[in-house]
Backbone as a ProteinNet text record, in pm:
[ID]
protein_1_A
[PRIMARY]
XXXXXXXXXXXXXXXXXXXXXXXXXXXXXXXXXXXXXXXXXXXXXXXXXXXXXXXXXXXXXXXXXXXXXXXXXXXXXXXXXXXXXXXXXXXXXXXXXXXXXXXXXXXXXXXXXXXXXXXXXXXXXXXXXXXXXXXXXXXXXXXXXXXXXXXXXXXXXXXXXXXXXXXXXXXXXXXXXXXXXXXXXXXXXXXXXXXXXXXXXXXXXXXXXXXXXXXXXXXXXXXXXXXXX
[TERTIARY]
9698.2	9768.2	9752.9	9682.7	9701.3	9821.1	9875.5	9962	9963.5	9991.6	10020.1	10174.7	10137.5	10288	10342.7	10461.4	10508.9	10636.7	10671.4	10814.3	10856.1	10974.1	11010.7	11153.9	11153.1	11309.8	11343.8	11240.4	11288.8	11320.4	11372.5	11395.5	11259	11254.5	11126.4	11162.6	11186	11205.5	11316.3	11379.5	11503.1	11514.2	11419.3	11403.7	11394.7	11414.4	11410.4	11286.7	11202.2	11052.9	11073.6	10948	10952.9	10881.3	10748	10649.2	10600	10510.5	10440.9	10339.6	10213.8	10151.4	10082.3	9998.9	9902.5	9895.8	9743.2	9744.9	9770.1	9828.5	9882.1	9816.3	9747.1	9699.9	9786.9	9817.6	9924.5	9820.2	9808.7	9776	9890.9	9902.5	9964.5	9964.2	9864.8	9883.1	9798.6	9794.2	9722.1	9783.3	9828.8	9845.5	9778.1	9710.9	9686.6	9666.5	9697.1	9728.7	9603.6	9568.7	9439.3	9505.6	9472.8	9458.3	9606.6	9656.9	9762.3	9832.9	9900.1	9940.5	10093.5	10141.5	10285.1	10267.7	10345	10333.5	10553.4	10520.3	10694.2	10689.8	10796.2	10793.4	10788.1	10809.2	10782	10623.3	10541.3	10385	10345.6	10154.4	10140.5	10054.8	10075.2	10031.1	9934.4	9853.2	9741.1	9640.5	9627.6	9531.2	9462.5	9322.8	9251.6	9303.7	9342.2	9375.9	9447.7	9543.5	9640.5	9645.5	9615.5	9609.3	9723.7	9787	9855.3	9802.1	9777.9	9738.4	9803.4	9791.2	9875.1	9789.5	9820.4	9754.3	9813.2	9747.8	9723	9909.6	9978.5	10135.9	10266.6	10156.8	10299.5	10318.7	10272.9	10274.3	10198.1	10224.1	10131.5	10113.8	9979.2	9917.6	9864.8	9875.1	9859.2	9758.2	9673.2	9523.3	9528.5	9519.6	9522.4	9373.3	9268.4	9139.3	9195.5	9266.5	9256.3	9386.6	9451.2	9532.1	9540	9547.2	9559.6	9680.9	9734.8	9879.6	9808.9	9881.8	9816.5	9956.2	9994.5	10068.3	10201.6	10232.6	10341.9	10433.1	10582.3	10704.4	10784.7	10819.6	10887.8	11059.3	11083.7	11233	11227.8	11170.5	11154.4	11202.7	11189.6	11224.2	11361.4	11403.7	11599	11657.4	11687	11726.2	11884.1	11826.2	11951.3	12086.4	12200	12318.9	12306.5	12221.2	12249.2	12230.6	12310.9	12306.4	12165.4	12141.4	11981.6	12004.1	11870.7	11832.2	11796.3	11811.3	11737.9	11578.6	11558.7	11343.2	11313.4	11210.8	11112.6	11015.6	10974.5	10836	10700.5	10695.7	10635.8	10593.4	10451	10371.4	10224.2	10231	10132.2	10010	9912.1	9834.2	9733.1	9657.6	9600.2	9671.4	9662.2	9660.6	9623.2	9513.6	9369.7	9474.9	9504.3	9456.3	9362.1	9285.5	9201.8	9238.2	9197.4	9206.8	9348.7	9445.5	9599.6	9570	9576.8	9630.7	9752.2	9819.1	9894.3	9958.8	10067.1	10121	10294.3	10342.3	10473.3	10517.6	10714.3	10789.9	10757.9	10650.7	10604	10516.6	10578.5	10555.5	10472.3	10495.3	10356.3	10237.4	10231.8	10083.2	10020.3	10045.8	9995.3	9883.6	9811.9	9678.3	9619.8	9585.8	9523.7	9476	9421.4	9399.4	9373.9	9438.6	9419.8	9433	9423.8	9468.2	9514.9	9578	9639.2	9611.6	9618	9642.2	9766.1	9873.6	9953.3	9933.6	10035.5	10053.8	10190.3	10242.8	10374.9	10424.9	10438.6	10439.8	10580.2	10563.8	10649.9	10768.6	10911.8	11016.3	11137.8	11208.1	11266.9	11390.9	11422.6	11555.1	11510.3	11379.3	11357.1	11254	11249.4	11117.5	11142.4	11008.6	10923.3	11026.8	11045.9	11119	11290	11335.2	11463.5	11491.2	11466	11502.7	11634.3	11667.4	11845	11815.5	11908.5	11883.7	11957.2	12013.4	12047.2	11932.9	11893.1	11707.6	11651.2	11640.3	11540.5	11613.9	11715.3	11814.4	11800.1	11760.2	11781.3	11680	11556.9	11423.3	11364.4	11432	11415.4	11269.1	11248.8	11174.6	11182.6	11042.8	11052.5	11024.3	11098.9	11069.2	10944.7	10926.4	10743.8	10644.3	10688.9	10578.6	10592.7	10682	10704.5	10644.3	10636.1	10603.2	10494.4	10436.9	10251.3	10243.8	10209.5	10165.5	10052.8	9987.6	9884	9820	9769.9	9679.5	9657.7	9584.7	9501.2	9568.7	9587.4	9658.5	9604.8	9524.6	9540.7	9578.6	9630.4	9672.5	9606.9	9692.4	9673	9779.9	9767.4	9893	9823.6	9928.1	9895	10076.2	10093.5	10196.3	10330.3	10305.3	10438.9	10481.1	10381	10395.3	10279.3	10338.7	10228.6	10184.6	10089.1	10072.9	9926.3	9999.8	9954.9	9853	9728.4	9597.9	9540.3	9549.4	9500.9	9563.2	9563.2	9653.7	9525.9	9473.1	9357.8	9420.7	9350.7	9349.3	9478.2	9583	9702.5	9778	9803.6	9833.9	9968.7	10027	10100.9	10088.6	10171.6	10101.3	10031	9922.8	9907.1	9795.3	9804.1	9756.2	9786.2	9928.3	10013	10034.9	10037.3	10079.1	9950.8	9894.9	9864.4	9926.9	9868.6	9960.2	9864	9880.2	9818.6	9936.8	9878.7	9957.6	9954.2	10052.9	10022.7	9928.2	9820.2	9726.8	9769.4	9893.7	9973.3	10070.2	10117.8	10215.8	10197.9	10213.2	10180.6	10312.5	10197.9	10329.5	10322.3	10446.6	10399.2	10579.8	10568.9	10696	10693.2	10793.4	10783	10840.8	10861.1	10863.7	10984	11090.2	11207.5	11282.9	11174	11224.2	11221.1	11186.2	11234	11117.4	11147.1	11064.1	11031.7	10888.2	10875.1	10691.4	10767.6	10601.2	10691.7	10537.4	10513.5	10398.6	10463.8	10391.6	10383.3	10258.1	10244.3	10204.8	10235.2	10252.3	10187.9	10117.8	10033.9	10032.4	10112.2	10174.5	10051.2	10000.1	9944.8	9985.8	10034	10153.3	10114	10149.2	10147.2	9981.3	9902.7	9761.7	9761.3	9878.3	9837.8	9840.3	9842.2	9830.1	9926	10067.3	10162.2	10156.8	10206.9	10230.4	10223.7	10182.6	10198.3	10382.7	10428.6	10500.7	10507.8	10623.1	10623	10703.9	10728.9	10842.9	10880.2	10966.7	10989	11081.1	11038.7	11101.6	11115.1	11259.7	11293.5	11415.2	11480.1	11594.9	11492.5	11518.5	11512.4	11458.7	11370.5	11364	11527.8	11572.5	11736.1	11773.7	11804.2	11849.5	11777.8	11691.9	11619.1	11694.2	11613.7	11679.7	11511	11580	11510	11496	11405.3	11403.1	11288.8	11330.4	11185.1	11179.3	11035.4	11045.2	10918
7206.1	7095.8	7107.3	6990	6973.6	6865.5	6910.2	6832.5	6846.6	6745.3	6719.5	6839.7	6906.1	6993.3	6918.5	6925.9	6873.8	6871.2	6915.6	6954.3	6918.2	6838.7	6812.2	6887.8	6989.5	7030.7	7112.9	7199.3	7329.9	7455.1	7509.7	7658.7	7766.7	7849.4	7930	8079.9	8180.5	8295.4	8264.7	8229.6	8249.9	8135.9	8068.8	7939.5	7807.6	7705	7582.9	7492.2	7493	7393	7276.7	7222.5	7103.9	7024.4	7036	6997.7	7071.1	7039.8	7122.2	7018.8	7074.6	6954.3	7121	7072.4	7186.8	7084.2	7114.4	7160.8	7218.3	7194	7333.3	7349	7420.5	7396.2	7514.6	7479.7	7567.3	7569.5	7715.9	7749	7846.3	7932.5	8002.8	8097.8	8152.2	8325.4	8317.1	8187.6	8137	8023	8090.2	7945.2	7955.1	7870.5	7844.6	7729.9	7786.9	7675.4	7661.2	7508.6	7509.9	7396.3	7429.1	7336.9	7318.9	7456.8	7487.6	7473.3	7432	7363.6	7314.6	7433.8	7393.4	7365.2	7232.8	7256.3	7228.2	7239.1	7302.6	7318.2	7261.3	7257.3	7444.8	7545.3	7668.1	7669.8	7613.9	7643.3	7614.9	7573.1	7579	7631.2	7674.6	7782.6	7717.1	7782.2	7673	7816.9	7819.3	7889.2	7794	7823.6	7750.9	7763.9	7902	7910.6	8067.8	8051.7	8120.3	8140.9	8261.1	8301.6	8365.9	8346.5	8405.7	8445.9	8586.9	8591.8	8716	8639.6	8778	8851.4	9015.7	9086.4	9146.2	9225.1	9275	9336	9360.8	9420.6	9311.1	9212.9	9112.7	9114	9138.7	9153.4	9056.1	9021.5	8895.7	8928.1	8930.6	8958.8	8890.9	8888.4	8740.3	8784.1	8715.1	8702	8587.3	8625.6	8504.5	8582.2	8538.1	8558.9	8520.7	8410.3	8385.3	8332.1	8364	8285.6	8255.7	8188.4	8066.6	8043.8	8113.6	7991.9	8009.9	7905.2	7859.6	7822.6	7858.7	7816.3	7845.7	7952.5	7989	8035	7988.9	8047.7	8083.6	8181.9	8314.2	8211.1	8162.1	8153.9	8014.3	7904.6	7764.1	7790.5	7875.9	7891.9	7865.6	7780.6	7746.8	7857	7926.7	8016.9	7971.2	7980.9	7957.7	8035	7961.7	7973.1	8055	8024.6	8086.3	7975.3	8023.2	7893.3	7919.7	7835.5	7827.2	7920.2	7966.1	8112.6	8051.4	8096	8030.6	8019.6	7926	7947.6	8043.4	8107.5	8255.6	8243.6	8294	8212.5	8272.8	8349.6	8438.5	8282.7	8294.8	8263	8294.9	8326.2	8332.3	8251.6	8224.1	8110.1	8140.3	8244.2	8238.8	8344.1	8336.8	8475.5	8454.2	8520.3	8532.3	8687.9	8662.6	8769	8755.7	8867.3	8819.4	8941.8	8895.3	8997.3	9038.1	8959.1	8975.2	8996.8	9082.5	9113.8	9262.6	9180.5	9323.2	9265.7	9325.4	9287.5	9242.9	9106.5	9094.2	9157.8	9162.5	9311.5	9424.7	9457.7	9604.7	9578.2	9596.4	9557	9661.3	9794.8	9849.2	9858.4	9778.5	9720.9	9683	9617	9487.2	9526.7	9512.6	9507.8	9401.4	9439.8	9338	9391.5	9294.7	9334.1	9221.4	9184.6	9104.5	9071.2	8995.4	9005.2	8880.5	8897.8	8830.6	8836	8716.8	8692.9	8600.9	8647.4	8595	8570	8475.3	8465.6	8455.5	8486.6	8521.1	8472.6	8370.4	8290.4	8352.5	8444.4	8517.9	8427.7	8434.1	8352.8	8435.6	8458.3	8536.7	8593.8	8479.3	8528.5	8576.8	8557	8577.3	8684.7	8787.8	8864.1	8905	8959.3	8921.9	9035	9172.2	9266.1	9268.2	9215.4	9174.8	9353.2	9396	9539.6	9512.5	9593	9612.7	9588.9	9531.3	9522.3	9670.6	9753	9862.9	9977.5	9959.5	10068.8	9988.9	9878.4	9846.1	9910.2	9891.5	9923.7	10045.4	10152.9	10289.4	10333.9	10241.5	10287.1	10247	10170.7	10045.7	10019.2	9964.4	9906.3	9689.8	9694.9	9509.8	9467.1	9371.9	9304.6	9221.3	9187.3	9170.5	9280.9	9398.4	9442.1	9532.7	9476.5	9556	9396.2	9271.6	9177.9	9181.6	9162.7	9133.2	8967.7	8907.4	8816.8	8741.1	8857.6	8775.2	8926.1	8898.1	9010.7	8996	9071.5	9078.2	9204.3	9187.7	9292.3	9282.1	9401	9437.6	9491.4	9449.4	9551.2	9541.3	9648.3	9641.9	9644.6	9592.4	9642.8	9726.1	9842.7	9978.9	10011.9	10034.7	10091.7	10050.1	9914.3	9803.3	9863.2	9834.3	9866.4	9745.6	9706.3	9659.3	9763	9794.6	9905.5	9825	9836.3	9782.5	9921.2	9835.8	9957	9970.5	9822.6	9827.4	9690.2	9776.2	9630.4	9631.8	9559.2	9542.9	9396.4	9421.4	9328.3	9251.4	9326.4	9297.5	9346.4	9288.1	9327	9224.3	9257.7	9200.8	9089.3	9008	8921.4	8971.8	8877.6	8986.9	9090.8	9165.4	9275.7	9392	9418.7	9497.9	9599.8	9577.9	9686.3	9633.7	9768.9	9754.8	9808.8	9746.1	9790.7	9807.9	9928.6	9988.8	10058.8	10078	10156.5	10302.3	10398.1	10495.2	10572.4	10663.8	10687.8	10813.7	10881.4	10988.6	10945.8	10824.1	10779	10659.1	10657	10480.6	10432.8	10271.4	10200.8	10089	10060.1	9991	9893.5	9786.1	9735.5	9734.3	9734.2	9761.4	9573.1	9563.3	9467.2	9407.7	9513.7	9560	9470.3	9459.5	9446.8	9579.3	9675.9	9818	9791.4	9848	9857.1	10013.8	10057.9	10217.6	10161.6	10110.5	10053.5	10126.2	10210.9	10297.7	10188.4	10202.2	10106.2	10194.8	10253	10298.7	10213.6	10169.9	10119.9	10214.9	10185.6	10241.3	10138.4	10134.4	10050.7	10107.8	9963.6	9985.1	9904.3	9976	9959.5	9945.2	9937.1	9981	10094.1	10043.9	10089	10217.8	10228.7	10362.9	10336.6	10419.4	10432.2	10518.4	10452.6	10576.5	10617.2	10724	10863.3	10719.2	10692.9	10653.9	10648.7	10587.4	10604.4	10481.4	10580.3	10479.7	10445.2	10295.3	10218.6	10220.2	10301.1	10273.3	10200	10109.3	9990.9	10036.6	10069.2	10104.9	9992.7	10054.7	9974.3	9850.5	9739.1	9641.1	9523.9	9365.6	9282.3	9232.4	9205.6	9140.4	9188.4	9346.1	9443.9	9519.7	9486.3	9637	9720.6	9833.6	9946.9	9991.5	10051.3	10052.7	10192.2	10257.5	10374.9	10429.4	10439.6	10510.7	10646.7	10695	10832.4	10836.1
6856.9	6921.7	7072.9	7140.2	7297.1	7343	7469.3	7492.8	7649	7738.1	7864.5	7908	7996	8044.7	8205	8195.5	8262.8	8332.6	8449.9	8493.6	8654.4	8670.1	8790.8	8780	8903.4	8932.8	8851.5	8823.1	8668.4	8780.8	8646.7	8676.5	8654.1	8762.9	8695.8	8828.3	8758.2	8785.3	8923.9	8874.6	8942.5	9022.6	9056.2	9182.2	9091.9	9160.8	9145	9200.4	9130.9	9157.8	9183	9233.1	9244.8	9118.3	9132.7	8989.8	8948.4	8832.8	8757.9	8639.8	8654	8532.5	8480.2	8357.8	8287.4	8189.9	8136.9	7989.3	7882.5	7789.7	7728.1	7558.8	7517	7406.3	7319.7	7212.3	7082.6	6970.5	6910.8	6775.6	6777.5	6583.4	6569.3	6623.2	6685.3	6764.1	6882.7	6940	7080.5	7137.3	7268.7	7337.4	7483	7503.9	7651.7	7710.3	7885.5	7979.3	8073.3	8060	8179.7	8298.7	8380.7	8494.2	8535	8556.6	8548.1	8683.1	8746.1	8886.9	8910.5	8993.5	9080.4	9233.1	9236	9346.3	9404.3	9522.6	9590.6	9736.4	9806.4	9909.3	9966.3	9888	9945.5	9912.4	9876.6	9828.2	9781.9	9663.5	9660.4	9517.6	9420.6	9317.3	9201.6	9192.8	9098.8	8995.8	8868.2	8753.8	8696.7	8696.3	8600.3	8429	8405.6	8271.9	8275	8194.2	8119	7951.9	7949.6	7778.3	7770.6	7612.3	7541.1	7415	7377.1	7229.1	7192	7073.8	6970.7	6894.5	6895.9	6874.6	6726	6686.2	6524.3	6521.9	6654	6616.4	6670.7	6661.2	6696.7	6812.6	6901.4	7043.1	7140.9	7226.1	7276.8	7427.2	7483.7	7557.4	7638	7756.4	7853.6	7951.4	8006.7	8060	8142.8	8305.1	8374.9	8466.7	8461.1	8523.8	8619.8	8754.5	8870.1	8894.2	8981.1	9074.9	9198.8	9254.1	9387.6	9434.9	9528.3	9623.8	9750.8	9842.6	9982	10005.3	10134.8	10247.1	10170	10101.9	10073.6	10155.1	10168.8	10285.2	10165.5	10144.8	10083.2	10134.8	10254.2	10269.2	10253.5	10173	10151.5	9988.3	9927.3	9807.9	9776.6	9691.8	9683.4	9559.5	9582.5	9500.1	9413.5	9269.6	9204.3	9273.2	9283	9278.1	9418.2	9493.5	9658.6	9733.8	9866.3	9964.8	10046.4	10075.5	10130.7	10260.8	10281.2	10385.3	10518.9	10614.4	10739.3	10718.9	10769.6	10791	10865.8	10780.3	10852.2	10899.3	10982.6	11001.2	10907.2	10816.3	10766.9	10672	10682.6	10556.7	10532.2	10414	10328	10339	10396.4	10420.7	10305.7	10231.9	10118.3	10037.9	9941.1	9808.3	9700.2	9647.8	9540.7	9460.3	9321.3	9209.9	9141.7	9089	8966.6	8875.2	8757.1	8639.3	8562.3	8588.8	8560.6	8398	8370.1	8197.7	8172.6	8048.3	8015.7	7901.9	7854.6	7745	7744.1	7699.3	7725.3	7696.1	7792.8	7812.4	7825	7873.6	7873.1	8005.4	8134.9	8298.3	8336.9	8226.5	8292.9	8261.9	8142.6	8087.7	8188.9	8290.3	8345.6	8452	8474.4	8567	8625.8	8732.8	8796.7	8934	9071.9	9226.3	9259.9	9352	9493	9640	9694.7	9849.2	9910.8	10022.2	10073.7	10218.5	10318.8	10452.7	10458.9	10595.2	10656	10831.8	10816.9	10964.1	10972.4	11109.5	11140.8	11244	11310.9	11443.4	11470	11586	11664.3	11696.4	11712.5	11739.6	11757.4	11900.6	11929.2	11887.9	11802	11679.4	11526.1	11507.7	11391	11411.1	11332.9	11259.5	11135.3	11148.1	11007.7	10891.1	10908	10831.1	10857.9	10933.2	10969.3	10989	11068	11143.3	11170.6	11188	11252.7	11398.6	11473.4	11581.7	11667.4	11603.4	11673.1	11649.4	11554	11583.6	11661.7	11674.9	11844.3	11943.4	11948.6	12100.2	12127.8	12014.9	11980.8	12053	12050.3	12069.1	12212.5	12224.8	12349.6	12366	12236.4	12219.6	12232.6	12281.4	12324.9	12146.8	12056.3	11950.7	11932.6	11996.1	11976.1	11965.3	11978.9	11911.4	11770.4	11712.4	11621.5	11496.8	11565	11440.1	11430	11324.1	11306.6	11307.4	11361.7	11389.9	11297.2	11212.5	11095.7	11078	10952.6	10877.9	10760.7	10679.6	10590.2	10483.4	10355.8	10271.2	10117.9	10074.4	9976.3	9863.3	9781.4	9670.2	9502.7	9404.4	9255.9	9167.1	9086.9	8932.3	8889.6	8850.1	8788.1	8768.5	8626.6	8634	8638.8	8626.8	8676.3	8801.8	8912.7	9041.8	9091.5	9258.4	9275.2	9421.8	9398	9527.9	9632.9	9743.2	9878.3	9920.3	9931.5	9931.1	10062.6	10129.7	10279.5	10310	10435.6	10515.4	10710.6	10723.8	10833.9	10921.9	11014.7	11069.5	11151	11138.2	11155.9	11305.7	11413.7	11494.4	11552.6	11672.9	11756.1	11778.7	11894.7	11983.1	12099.2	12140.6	12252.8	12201.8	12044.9	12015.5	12095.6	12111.3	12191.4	12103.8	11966.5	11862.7	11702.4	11699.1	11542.4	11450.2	11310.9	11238	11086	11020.6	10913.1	10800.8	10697.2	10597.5	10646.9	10586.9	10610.7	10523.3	10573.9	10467.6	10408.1	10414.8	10301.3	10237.5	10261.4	10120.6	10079.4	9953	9891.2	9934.5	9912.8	9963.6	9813.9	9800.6	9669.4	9644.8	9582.5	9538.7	9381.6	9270.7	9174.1	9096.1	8945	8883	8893.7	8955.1	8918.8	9094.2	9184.4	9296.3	9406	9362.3	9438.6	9561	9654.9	9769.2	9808.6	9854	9893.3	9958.1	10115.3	10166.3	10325.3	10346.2	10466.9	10568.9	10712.8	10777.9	10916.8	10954	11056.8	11188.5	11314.6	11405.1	11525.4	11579.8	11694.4	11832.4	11933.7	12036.7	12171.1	12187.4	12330.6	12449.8	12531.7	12653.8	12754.1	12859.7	13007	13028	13001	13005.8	12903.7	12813.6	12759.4	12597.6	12492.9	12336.7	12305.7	12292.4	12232.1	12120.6	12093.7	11979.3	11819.6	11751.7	11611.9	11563.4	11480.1	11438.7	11297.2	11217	11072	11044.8	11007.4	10974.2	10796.4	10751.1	10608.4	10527.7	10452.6	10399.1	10253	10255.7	10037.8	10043.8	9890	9878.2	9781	9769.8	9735.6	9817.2	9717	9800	9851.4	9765.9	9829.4	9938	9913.4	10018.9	10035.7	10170.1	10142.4	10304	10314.1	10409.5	10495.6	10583.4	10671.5	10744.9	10806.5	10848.5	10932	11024.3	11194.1	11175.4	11180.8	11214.5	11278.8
[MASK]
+++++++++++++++++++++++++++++++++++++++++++++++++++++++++++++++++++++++++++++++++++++++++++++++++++++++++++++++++++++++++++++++++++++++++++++++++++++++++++++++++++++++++++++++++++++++++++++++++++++++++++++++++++++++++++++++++++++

């Protein structure tokens, strides 16, 4: 059985969409979605095709070869039963997965790798990790150079983790500060929401290259925490 899919104003992982069309084709132990397309005032999101199949234990196993969002804002999203967030300036201008497979309820089946570029249009009440404003004061440090302004980020699923493999290209305004992963601890967010991403910062100043230092982000997306050393 094929049938037209179709949704204005649904619920889907916690947020409230705008549209949605697909194809959706149904057999008994196969279903899949082609030409699969949300779009939403936070973004963007588009698969050529989505498999579901069921395997010899009753278990059903999902296969998305490609995904596509463009111009995604993370704080445009209306989150069920919360009052809407201020605008961030943080967006997503591409993000490519390929190879998404694993097996439902079981998050650490899941595999995949892709990447992402952002941009971050600097704005003097807003940045990008929402730092405490008493570790700047601490540091006396200027807030521009602690935002990245745009860059380039890779990661993989392994593990029901998604772990951040390289992050390039990413600097300040200005290019006053770069900014890289650290290359002795993973940095990775989990299925669960958990956060454990190491961000080393290398500041060029007043004609000079100060000492490195790493910004660590745990805790959670909701809440996460924060920590300089």
């Amino acid at each position: 059985m094929s049938v037209d899919l179709k949704g204005k104003n649904f619920q889907l992982m916690g947020s409230v969409m705008e549209t949605l069309l697909s194809e959706i084709h149904i057999q008994p132990n196969h279903i899949e979605l082609n030409h699969f397309n949300l779009s939403d005032a936070s973004g963007m999101f588009s698969m050529d095709t989505i498999q579901l199949c069921q395997n010899d234990n009753k278990e059903w196993e999902l296969s998305i070869p490609d995904v596509t969002i463009t111009d995604f804002r993370p704080s445009l999203l209306k989150k069920i039963g919360q009052y809407p967030t201020r605008i961030k300036p943080l967006t997503i201008r591409n993000l490519h997965c390929y190879n998404i497979r694993g097996t439902l309820g079981d998050g650490e089946s899941f595999t995949g790798k892709g990447a992402l570029n952002f941009i971050n249009t600097f704005k003097r009440d807003y940045h990008l990790l929402d730092i405490p404003f008493d570790i700047l004061g601490r540091l006396g440090l200027d807030m521009g150079l602690l935002v990245p302004v745009r860059g380039d980020l890779e990661f993989v699923f392994i593990d029901g983790r998604v772990y951040l493999t390289n992050l390039k290209g990413s600097y300040s305004e200005g290019k006053r500060s770069q900014f890289f992963l650290s290359p002795i601890e993973h940095s990775y967010l989990d299925f669960e929401g958990n956060l454990n991403i190491n961000i080393k910062m290398k500041q060029y100043v007043l004609l000079k290259v100060t000492e490195p230092f790493t910004l660590n982000i745990g805790g959670t997306f909701e809440n996460p925490k924060y920590g300089l050393r």
